[in-house]
mmCIF file of C-alpha atoms in Angstrom:
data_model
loop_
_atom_site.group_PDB
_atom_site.id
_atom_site.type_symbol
_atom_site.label_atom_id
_atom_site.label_comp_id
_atom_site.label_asym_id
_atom_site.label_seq_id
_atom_site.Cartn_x
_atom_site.Cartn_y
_atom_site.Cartn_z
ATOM 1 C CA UNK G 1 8.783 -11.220 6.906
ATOM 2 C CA UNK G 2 7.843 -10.105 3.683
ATOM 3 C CA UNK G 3 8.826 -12.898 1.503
ATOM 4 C CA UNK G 4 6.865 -15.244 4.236
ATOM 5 C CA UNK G 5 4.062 -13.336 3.895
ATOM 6 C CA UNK G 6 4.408 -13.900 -0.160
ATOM 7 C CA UNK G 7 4.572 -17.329 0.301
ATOM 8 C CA UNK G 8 1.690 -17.931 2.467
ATOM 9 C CA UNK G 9 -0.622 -15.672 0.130
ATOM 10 C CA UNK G 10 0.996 -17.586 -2.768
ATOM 11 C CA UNK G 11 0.194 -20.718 -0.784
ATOM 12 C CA UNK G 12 -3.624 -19.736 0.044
ATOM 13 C CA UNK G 13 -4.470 -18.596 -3.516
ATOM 14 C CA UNK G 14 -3.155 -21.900 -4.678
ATOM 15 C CA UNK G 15 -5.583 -23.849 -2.597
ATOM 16 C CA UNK G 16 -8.627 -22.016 -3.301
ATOM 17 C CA UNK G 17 -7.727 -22.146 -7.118
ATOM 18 C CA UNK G 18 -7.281 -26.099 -6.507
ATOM 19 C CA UNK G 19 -10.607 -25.981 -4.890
ATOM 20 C CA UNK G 20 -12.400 -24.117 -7.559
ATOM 21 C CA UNK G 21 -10.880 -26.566 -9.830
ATOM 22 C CA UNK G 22 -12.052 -29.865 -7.950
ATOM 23 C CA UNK G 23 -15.118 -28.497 -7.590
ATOM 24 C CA UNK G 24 -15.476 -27.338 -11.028
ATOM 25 C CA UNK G 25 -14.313 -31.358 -11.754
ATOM 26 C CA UNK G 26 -17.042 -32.251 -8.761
ATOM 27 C CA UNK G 27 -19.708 -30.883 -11.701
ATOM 28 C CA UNK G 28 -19.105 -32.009 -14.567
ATOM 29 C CA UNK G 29 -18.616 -35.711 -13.145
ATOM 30 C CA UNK G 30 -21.870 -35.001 -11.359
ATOM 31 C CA UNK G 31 -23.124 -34.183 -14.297
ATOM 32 C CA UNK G 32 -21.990 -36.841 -16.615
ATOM 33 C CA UNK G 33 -22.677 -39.687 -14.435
ATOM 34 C CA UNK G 34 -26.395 -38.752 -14.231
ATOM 35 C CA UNK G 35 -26.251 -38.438 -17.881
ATOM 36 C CA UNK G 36 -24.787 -42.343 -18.163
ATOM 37 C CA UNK G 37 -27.763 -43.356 -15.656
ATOM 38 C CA UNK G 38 -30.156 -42.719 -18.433
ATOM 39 C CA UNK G 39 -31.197 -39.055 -17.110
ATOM 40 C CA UNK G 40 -32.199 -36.770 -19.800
ATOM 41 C CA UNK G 41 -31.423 -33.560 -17.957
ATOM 42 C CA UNK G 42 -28.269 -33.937 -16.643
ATOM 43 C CA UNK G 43 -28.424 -32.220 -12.963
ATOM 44 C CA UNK G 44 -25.160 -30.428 -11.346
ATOM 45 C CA UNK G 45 -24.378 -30.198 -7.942
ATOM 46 C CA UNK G 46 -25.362 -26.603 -6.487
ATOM 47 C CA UNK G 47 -22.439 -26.893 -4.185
ATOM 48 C CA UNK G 48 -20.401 -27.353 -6.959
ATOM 49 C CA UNK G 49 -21.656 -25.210 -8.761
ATOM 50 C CA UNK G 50 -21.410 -22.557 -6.280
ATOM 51 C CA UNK G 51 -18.215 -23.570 -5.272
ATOM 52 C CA UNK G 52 -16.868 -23.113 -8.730
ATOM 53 C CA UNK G 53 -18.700 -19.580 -9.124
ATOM 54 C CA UNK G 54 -17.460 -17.678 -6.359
ATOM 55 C CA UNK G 55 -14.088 -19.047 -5.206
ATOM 56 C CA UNK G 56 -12.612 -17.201 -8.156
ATOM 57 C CA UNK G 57 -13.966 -14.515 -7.211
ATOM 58 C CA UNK G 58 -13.305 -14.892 -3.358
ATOM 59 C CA UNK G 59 -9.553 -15.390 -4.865
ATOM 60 C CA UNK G 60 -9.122 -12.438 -6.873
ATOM 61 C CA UNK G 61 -10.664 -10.092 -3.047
ATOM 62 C CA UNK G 62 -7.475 -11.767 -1.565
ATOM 63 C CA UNK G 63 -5.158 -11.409 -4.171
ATOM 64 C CA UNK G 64 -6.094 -7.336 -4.345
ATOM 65 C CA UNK G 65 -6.421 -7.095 -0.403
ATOM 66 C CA UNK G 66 -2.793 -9.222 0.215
ATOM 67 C CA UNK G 67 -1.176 -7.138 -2.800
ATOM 68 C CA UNK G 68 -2.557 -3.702 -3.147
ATOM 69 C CA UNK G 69 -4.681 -2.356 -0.087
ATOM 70 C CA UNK G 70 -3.265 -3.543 2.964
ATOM 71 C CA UNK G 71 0.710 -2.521 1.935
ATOM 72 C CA UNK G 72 -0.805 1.095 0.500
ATOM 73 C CA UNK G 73 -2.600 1.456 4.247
ATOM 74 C CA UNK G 74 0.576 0.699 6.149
ATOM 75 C CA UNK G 75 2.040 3.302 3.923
ATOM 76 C CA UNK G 76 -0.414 5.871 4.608
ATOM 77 C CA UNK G 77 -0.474 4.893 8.284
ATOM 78 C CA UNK G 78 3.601 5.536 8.037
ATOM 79 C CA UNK G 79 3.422 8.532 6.394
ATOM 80 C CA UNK G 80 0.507 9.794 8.312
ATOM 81 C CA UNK G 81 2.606 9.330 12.018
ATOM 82 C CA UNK G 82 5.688 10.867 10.514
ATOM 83 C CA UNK G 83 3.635 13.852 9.236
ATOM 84 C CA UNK G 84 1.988 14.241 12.617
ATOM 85 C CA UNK G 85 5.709 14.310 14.425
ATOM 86 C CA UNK G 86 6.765 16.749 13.058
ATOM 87 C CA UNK G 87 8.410 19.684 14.969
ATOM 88 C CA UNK G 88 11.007 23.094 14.722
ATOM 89 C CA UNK G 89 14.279 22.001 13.705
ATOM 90 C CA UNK G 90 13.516 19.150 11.878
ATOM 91 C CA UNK G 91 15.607 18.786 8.275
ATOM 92 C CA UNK G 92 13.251 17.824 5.813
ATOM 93 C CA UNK G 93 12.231 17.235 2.262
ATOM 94 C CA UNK G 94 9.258 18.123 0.542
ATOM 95 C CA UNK G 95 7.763 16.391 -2.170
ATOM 96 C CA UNK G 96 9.329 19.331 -4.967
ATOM 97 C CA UNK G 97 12.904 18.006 -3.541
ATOM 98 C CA UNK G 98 13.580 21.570 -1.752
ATOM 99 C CA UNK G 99 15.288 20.760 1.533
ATOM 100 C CA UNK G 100 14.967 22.855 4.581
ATOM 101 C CA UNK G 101 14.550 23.498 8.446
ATOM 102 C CA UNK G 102 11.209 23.679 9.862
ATOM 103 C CA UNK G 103 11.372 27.027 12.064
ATOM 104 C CA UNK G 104 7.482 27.340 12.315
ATOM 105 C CA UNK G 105 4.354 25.140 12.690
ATOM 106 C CA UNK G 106 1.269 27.719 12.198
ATOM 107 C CA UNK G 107 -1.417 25.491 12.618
ATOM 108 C CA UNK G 108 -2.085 21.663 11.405
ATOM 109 C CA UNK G 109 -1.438 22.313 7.993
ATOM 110 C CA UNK G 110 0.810 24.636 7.161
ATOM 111 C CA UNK G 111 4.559 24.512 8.023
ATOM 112 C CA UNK G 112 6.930 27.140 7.341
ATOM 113 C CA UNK G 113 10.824 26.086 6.166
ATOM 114 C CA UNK G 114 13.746 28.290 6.112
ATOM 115 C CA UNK G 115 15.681 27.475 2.919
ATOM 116 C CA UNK G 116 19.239 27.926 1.448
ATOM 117 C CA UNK G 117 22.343 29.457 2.919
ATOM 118 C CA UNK G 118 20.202 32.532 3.539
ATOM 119 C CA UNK G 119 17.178 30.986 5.285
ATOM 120 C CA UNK G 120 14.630 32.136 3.093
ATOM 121 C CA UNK G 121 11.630 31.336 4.948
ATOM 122 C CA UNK G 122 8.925 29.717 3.099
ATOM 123 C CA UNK G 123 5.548 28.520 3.714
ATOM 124 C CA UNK G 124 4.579 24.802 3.034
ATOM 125 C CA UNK G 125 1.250 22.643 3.757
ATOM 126 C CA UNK G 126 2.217 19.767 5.944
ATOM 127 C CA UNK G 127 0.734 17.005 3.198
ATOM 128 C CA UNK G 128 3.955 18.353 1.011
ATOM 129 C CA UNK G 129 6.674 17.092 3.088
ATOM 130 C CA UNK G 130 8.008 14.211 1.895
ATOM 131 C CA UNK G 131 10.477 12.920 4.601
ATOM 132 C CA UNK G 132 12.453 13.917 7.580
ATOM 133 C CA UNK G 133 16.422 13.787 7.172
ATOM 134 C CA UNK G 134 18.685 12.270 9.326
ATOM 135 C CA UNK G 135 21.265 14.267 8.136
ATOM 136 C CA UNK G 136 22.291 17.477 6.470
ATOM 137 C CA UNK G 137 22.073 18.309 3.020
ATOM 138 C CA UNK G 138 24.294 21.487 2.156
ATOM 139 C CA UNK G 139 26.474 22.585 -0.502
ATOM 140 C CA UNK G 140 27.961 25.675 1.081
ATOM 141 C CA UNK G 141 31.406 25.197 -0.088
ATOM 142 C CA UNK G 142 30.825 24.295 -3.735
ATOM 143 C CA UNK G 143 28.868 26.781 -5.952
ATOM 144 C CA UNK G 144 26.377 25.632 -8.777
ATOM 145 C CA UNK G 145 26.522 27.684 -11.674
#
């Protein structure tokens, strides 16, 4: 889906560069065939000229809108709906790497983990949690010196 979705937007900038191009062409031949009539002023077409102005700008909206700010939304979106399902006896990750159990939820934004073989609880805002684990991270068996 992805890679489609690259290749249309790759597809759709190319046209409206081509566009700004022809019309960009459009002008100057405008231009130089009213010069060849004998016209001292030579006049450009304000479509054109238009044309040629603001497609490259139109372009460079789409290219930041296609590439930057609608994939960082559906990020935020994602990480928004997995911070608001959160509940007790989740494993999780917070954003400092410490992995723990979620044993209490004291209000919207604070979340309190218990951590290590001892279940050390500790208190966490929600925003820190980076991601919920499918499965359990524990070294009880092997000690780190």
């Amino acid at each position: 889906m992805k890679s489609k979705l690259s290749r249309i937007a790759a597809f759709v900038m190319c046209l409206l560069l081509t566009l700004s191009v022809a019309a960009f062409a459009l002008a100057e031949t405008t231009g130089d065939a009213a010069a060849a009539a004998g016209a001292a002023n030579p006049e450009v077409s304000p479509v054109a000229a238009l044309l040629s102005t603001f497609v490259p700008m139109v372009l460079i909206v789409v290219v930041f809108w296609l590439f930057l700010i609608r994939p960082q939304r559906k990020k935020d979106k994602k990480i928004k709906e997995m911070l608001a399902a959160l509940k007790v006896g989740d494993r999780v990750c917070t954003i400092g790497g410490i992995y723990g159990t979620i044993t209490n939820i004291r209000d919207e934004n604070t979340i309190t983990l218990a951590v290590g073989p001892q279940d050390v609880p500790v208190v966490f805002a929600r925003w820190a949690i980076r991601n919920v684990e499918e499965i359990t991270v524990e070294n009880d068996t092997e000690v780190l010196a």
